XYZ file of C-alpha atoms in Angstrom:
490
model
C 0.000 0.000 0.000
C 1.319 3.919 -0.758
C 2.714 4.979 2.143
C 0.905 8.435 1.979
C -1.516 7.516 4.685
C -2.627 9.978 6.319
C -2.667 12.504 2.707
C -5.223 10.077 1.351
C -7.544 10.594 4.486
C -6.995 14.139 3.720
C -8.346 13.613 -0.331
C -10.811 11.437 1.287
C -12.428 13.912 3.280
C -12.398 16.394 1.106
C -14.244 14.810 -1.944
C -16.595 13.400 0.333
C -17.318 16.264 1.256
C -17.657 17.737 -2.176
C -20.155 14.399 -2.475
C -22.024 15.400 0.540
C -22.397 19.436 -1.236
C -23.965 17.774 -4.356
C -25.928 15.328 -2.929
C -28.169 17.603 -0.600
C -28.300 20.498 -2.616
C -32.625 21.111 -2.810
C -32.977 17.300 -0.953
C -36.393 18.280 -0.770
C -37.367 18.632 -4.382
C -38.774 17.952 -6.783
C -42.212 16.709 -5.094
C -45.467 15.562 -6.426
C -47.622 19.028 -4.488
C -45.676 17.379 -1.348
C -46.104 14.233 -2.192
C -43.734 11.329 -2.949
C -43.002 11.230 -6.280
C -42.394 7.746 -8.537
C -41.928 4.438 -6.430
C -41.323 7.027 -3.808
C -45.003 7.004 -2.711
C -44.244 2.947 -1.937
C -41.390 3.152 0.147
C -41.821 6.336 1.628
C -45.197 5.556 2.808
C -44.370 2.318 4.220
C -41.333 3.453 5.968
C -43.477 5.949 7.552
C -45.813 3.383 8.835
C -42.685 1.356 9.828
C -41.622 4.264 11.816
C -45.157 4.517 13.818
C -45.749 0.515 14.468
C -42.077 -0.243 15.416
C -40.701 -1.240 12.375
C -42.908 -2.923 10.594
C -46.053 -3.091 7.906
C -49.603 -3.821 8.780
C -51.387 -2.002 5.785
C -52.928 -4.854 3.825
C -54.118 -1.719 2.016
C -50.486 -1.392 0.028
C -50.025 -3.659 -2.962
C -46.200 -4.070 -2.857
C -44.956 -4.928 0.038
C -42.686 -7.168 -1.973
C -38.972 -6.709 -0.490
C -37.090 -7.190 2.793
C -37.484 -4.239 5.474
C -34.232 -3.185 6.105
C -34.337 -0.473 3.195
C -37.496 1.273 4.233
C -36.050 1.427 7.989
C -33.037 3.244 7.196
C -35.301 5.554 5.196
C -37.854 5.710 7.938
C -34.956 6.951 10.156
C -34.764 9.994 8.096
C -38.228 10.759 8.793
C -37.941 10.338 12.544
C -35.205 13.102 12.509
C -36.929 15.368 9.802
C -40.310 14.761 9.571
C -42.749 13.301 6.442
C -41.330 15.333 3.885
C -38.677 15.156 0.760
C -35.935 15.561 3.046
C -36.905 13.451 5.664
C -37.477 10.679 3.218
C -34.367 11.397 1.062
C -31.855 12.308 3.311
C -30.728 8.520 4.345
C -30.805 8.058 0.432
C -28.107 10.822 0.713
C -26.179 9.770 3.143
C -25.789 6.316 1.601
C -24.623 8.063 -1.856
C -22.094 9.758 0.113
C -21.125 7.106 2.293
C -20.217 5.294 -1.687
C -18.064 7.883 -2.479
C -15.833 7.571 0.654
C -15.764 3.288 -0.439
C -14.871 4.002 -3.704
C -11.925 6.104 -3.336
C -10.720 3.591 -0.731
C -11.243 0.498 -2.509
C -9.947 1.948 -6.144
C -7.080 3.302 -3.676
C -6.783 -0.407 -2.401
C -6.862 -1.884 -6.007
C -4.514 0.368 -7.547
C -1.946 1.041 -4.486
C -2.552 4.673 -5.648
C -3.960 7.777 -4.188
C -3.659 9.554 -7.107
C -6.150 7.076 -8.650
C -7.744 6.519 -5.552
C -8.972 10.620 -5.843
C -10.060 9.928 -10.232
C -12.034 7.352 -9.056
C -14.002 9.704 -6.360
C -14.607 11.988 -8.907
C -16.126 10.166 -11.362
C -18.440 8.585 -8.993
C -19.722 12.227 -7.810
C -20.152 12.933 -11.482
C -22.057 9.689 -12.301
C -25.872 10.494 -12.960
C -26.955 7.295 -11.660
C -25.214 7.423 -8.623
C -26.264 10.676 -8.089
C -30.064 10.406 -8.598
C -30.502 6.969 -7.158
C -28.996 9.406 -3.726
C -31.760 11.565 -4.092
C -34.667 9.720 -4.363
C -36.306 7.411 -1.292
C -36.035 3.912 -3.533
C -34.169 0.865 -1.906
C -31.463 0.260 -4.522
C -28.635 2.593 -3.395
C -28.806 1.105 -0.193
C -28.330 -2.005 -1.723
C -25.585 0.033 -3.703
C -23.810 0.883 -0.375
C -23.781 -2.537 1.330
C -22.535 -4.956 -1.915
C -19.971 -2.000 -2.194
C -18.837 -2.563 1.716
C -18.916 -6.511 1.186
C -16.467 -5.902 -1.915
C -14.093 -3.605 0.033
C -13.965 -5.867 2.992
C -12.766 -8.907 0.777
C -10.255 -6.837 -0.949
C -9.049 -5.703 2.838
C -9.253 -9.917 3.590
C -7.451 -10.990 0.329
C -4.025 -8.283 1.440
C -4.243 -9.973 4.856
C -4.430 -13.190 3.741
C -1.745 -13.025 1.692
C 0.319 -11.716 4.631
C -0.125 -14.760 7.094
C 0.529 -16.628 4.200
C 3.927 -14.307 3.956
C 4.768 -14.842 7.513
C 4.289 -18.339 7.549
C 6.932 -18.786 4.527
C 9.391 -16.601 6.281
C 8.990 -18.863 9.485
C 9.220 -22.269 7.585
C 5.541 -23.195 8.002
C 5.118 -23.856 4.255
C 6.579 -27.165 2.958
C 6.596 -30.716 1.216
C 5.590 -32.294 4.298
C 2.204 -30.231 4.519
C 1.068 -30.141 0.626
C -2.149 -27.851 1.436
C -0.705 -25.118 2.546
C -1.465 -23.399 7.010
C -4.701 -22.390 8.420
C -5.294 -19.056 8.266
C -7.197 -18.363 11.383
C -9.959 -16.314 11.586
C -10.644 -14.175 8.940
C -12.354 -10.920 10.874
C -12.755 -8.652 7.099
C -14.087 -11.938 5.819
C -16.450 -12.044 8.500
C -17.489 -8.078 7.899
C -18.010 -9.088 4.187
C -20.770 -11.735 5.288
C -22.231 -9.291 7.264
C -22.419 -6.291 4.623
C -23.632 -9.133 2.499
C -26.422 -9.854 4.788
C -27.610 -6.149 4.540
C -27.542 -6.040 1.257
C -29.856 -9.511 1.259
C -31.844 -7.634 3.668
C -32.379 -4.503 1.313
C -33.482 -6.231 -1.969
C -33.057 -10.366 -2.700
C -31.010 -9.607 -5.492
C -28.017 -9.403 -2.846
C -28.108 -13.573 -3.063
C -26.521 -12.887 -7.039
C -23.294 -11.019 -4.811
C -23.016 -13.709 -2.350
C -22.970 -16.546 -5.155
C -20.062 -14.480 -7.372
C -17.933 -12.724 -4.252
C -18.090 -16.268 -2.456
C -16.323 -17.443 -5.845
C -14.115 -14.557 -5.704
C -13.028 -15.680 -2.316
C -12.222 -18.550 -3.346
C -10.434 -17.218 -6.505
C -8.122 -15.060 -3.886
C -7.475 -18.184 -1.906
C -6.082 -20.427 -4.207
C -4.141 -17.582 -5.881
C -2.663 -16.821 -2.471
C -1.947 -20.257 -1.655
C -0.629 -20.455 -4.948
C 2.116 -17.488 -4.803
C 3.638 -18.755 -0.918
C 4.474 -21.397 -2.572
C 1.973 -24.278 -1.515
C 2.214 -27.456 -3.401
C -1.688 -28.412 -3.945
C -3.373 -24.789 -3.496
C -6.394 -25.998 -4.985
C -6.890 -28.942 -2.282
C -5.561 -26.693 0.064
C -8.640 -23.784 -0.200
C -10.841 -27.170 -0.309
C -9.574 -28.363 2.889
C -8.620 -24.960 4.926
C -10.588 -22.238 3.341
C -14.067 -23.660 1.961
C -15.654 -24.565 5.092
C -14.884 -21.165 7.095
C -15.752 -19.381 3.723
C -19.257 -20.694 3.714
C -19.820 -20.116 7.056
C -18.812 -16.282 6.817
C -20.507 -15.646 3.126
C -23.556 -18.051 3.258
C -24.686 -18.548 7.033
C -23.699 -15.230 8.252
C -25.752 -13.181 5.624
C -28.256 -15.942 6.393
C -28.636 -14.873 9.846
C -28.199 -11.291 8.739
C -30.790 -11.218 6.461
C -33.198 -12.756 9.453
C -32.269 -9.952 11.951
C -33.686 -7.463 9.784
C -36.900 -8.799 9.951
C -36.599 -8.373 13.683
C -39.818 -5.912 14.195
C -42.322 -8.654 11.933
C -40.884 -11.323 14.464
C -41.765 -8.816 17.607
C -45.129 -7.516 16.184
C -48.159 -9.706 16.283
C -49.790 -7.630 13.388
C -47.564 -7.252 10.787
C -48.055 -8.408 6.819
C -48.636 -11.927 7.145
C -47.161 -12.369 10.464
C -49.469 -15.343 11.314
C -50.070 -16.504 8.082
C -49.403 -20.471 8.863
C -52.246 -20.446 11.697
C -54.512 -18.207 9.506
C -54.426 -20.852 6.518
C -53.879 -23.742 9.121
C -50.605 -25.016 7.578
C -49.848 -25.954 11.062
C -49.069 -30.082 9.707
C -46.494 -31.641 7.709
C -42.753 -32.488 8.045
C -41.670 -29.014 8.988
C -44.013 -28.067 11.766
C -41.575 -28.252 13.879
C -40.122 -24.831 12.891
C -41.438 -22.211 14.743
C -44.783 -21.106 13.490
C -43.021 -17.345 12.788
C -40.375 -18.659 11.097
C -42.736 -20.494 8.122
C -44.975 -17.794 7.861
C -41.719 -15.864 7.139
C -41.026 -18.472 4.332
C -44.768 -18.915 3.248
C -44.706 -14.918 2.942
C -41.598 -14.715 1.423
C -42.988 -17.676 -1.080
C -45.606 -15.600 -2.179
C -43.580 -12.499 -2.583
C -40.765 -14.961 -5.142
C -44.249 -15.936 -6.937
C -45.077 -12.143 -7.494
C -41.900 -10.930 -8.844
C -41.864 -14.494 -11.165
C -44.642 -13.240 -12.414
C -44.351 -9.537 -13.090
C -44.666 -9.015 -16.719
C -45.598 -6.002 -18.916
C -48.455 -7.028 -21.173
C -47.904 -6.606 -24.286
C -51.154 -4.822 -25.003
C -50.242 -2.296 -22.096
C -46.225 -1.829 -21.879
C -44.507 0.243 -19.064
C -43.612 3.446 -20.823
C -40.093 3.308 -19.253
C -39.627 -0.442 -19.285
C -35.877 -1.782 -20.206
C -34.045 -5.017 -20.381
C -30.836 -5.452 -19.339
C -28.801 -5.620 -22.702
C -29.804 -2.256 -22.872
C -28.395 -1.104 -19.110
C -24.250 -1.421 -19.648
C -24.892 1.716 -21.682
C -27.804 3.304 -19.988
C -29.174 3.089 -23.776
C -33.421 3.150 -21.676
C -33.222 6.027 -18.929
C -36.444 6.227 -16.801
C -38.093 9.416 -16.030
C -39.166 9.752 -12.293
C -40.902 13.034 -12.452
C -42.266 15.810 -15.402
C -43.869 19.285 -15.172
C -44.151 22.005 -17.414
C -45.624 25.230 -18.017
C -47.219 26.969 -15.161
C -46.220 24.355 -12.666
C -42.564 24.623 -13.150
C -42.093 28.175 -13.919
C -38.514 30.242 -13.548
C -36.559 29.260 -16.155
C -37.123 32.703 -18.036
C -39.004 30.910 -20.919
C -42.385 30.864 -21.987
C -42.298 26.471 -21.366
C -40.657 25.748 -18.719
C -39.824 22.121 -17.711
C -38.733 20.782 -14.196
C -38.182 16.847 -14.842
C -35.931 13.937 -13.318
C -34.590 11.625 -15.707
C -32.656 8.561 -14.203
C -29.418 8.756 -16.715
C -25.848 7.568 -16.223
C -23.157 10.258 -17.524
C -22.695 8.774 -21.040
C -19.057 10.066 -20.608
C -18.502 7.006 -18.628
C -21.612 4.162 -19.321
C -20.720 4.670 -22.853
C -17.708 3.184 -22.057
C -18.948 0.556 -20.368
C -18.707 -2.424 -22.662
C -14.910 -1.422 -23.977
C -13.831 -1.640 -19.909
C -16.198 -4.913 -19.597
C -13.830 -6.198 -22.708
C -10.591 -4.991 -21.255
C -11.146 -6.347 -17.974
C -11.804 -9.834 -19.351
C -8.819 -9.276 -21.342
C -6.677 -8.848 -18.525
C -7.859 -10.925 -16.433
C -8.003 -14.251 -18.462
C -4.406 -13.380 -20.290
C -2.648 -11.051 -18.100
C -4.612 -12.637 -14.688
C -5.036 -9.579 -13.664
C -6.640 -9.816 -10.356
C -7.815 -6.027 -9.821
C -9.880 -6.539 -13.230
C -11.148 -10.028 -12.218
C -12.508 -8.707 -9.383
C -14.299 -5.728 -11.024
C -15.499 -7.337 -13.885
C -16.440 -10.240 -10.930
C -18.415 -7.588 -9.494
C -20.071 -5.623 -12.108
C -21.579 -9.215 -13.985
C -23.066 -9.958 -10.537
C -25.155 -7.021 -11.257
C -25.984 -7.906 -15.025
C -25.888 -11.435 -15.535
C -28.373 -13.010 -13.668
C -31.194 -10.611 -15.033
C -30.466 -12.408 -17.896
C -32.748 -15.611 -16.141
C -36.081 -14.133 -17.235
C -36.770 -11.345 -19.685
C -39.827 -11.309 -19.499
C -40.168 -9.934 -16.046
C -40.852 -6.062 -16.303
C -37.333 -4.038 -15.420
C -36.275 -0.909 -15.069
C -32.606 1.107 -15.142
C -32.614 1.606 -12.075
C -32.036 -2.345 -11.290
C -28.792 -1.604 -12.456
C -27.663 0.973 -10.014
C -24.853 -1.767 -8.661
C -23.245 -1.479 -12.156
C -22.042 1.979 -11.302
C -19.294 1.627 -9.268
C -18.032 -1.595 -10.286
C -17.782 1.054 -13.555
C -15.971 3.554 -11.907
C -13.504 0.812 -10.748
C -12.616 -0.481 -13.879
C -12.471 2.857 -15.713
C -10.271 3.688 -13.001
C -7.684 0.873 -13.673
C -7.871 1.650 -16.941
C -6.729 5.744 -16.367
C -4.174 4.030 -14.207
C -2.400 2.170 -17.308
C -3.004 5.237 -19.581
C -1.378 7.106 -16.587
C 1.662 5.105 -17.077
C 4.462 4.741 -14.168
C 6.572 7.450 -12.965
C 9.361 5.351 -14.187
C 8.983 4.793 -17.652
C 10.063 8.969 -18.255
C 8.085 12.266 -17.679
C 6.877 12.560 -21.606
C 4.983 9.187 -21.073
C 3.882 10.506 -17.663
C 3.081 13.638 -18.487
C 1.494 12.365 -22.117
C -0.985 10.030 -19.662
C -1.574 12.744 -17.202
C -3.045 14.791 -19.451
C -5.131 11.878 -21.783
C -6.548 11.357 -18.087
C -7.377 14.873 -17.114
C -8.814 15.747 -20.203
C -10.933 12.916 -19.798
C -11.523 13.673 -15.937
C -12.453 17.193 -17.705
C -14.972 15.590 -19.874
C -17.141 13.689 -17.121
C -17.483 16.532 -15.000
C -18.580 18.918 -17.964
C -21.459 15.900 -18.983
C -22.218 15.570 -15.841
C -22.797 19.498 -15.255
C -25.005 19.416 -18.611
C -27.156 16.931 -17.194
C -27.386 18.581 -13.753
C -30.775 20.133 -15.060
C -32.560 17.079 -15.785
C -30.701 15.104 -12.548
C -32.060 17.117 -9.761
C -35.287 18.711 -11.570
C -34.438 22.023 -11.978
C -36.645 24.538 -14.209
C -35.346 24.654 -17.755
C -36.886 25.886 -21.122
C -38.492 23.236 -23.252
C -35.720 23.869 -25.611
C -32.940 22.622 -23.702
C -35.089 20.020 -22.086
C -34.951 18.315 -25.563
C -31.257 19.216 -25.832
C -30.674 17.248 -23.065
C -32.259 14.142 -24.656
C -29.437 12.913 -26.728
C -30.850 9.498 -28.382
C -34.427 8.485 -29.835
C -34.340 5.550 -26.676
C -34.360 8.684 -23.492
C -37.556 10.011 -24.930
């Protein structure tokens, strides 16, 4: 790692800060007359409900009450401490986008042993649209954002340590013929963390089980490669026998019991959606009844919500205006507008139209890159195993792929909100090698240096262009269809 510790803090700070200044500039609009605006008047509403029963729904009234609670309690803390309004229901939103900022410049710091890079990569996520909306609306998906985020930074922190007991045990002769598979390791405490952020992450939206399938691979990966490089005669057997077992336990029991201590409150309440479904459809029989009645009302709830989002389609006499499929999210190619007003409702923009809209769009300065660093990072990875890229691209297809399953389920861009800084990751890496080293001369240097401002340059002026359209501010019709650049945002 650079040995420019406590400057990086410093860099640190300061852009989150700058994060924090863009984030909650006008939190509290736009607003439907007040009111919640897109999915907003789901989550919003039931995290304010959440915050007057205790933490959980009752309201057999609301339709789609079809994810895990831990998202709508973190957002129903920002209404404890300012009230039912857009702040209130935005400002843990906020604080989560912020919160990614901070991870990303440590983790691209981490990847690249650079704090140079560490700082281009904290930049571009400020500048990223999607990151930047998704922290100023009250949905559930850059919460889910934040956690797989933590549970990727806490490997990367586990697969340095590793590597150093490994390190220590060569220098003190515990690595040789007579042991072919290599020490234990101990206990793995970032490991551990990872579980747990993975749990969270479960706990937001269920698509944190695709992360715990591909970063428990990863782990793996890391293992065998570490094993590998002290030297250890069998490194495959050797993850089998030392690492596999602990591994599951921290990536697939721990977010287990994670994900069930979120749903703490509908355990405590005797009220809450389908909280005693098993006695009311008397499914109190069969080979399981000896799990606690709570606990398979849990799954029987939990079965009905997998059967609803199975079977969420747009039909085809009646598509979702804004409905995209996944092919079309590596280059944000099917935006999604959250809110639109014109004329005499959004007035001040010194034109006879105005328009105050919110169009969920990633800064085509870096998604339309997207599928170049995708290629690159397989590239290195498979014939340069470079590790940094496996583990990016690792973590951006866990986002992607498993979409993939079933297109005909109605989806949205926003789903693919975990894309984003898996992007900003392997853009980074790829400014580093542009960047060059220090000591291949000061022409290459400086010839990198200034390919990579220039295109530092060019993200922050797209992302200033879209600013408009990103936060809803009043602008003429004119440049509201300037800011439309293909035939697929409209």
């Amino acid at each position: 790692m650079p040995l420019d510790r406590a400057r990086s803090w410093w860099i640190t700070a300061a852009l989150t800060l700058v994060a924090a200044v863009v984030r909650l500039q006008d939190l509290g609009s736009p607003t439907d007359k007040g009111a919640p605006t897109f999915d907003e008047k789901y989550y919003a509403v039931q995290a304010w409900q959440m915050l007057r029963n205790g933490g959980y729904e009752d309201n057999y009234g609301y339709e789609v009450i079809v994810h895990p609670p831990l998202a709508k309690q973190l957002i129903a803390l920002g209404e404890w401490a300012l009230g039912y309004n857009g702040w209130g229901w935005r400002i843990g939103s906020a604080v989560a986008g912020v919160l990614i900022v901070l991870l990303v410049v440590r983790i691209a710091r981490r990847l690249t042993r650079s704090t140079l890079l560490g700082a281009v990569a904290g930049i571009l996520a400020i500048c990223d649209g999607m990151l930047h909306l998704q922290s100023r609306v009250a949905l559930l998906d850059i919460f889910l954002v934040l956690f797989v985020l933590a549970a990727f930074g806490c490997l990367l922190v586990d697969r340095d340590q590793v590597r150093q007991r490994l390190a220590q045990a060569v220098h003190e002769g515990w690595i040789d013929a007579a042991d072919p598979y290599g020490p234990r390791l101990g206990f793995r405490w970032w490991r551990f963390g990872a579980g747990l952020m993975l749990g969270l992450a479960f706990g937001v939206k269920w698509s944190g089980l695709y992360y715990m399938a591909c970063f428990g691979l990863l782990c793996v990966g890391f293992d065998v490669a570490a094993r590998r490089a002290a030297g250890v005669l069998r490194p495959w057997l050797g993850t089998l026998r030392r690492d596999v077992a602990p591994a599951l336990w921290a990536l697939l029991a721990i977010p287990a019991l994670v994900y069930l201590s979120t749903w703490w409150a509908w355990f405590a309440s005797e009220t809450a959606t389908d909280r005693n479904y098993t006695e009311i459809n008397r499914l109190d029989g069969g080979p399981f009844s000896f799990v606690p009645t709570a606990l398979r009302s849990l799954v029987s709830y939990s079965a009905n919500v997998l059967d609803f989002h199975g079977s969420l389609a747009t039909p085809q006499d009646d598509p979702h205006p804004w409905e995209s499929k996944p092919w079309t999210w590596p280059m944000g190619l099917r935006p999604i507008l959250y809110s639109y007003e014109e004329s005499g409702l959004a007035d001040g923009c010194g034109a006879s139209t105005c328009v105050r809209a919110t169009l969920l769009v990633g800064t085509p300065a870096l998604w339309w890159l997207s599928l170049p660093m995708l290629a690159w990072g397989l590239w290195r990875w498979i014939f340069s195993f470079d590790w940094r890229y496996a583990a990016v691209v690792v973590g951006y297809l866990a986002g992607l792929v498993f979409w993939f399953t079933n297109l005909d389920r109605q989806m949205y861009f926003f789903y693919a909100a975990p894309l984003a800084p898996f992007l900003v990751l392997g853009l980074t890496l790829v400014c580093g090698q542009v960047l060059g080293d220090a000591r291949r001369g000061f022409e290459r240097r400086g010839t990198g240096l200034l390919v990579v401002s220039l295109y530092i340059g060019l993200v922050v002026a797209n992302f200033a262009w879209l600013w408009p359209i990103l936060n809803g501010d009043a602008i003429s019709d004119e440049r509201w269809q300037a800011e439309l650049w293909l035939p697929s945002w409209r």
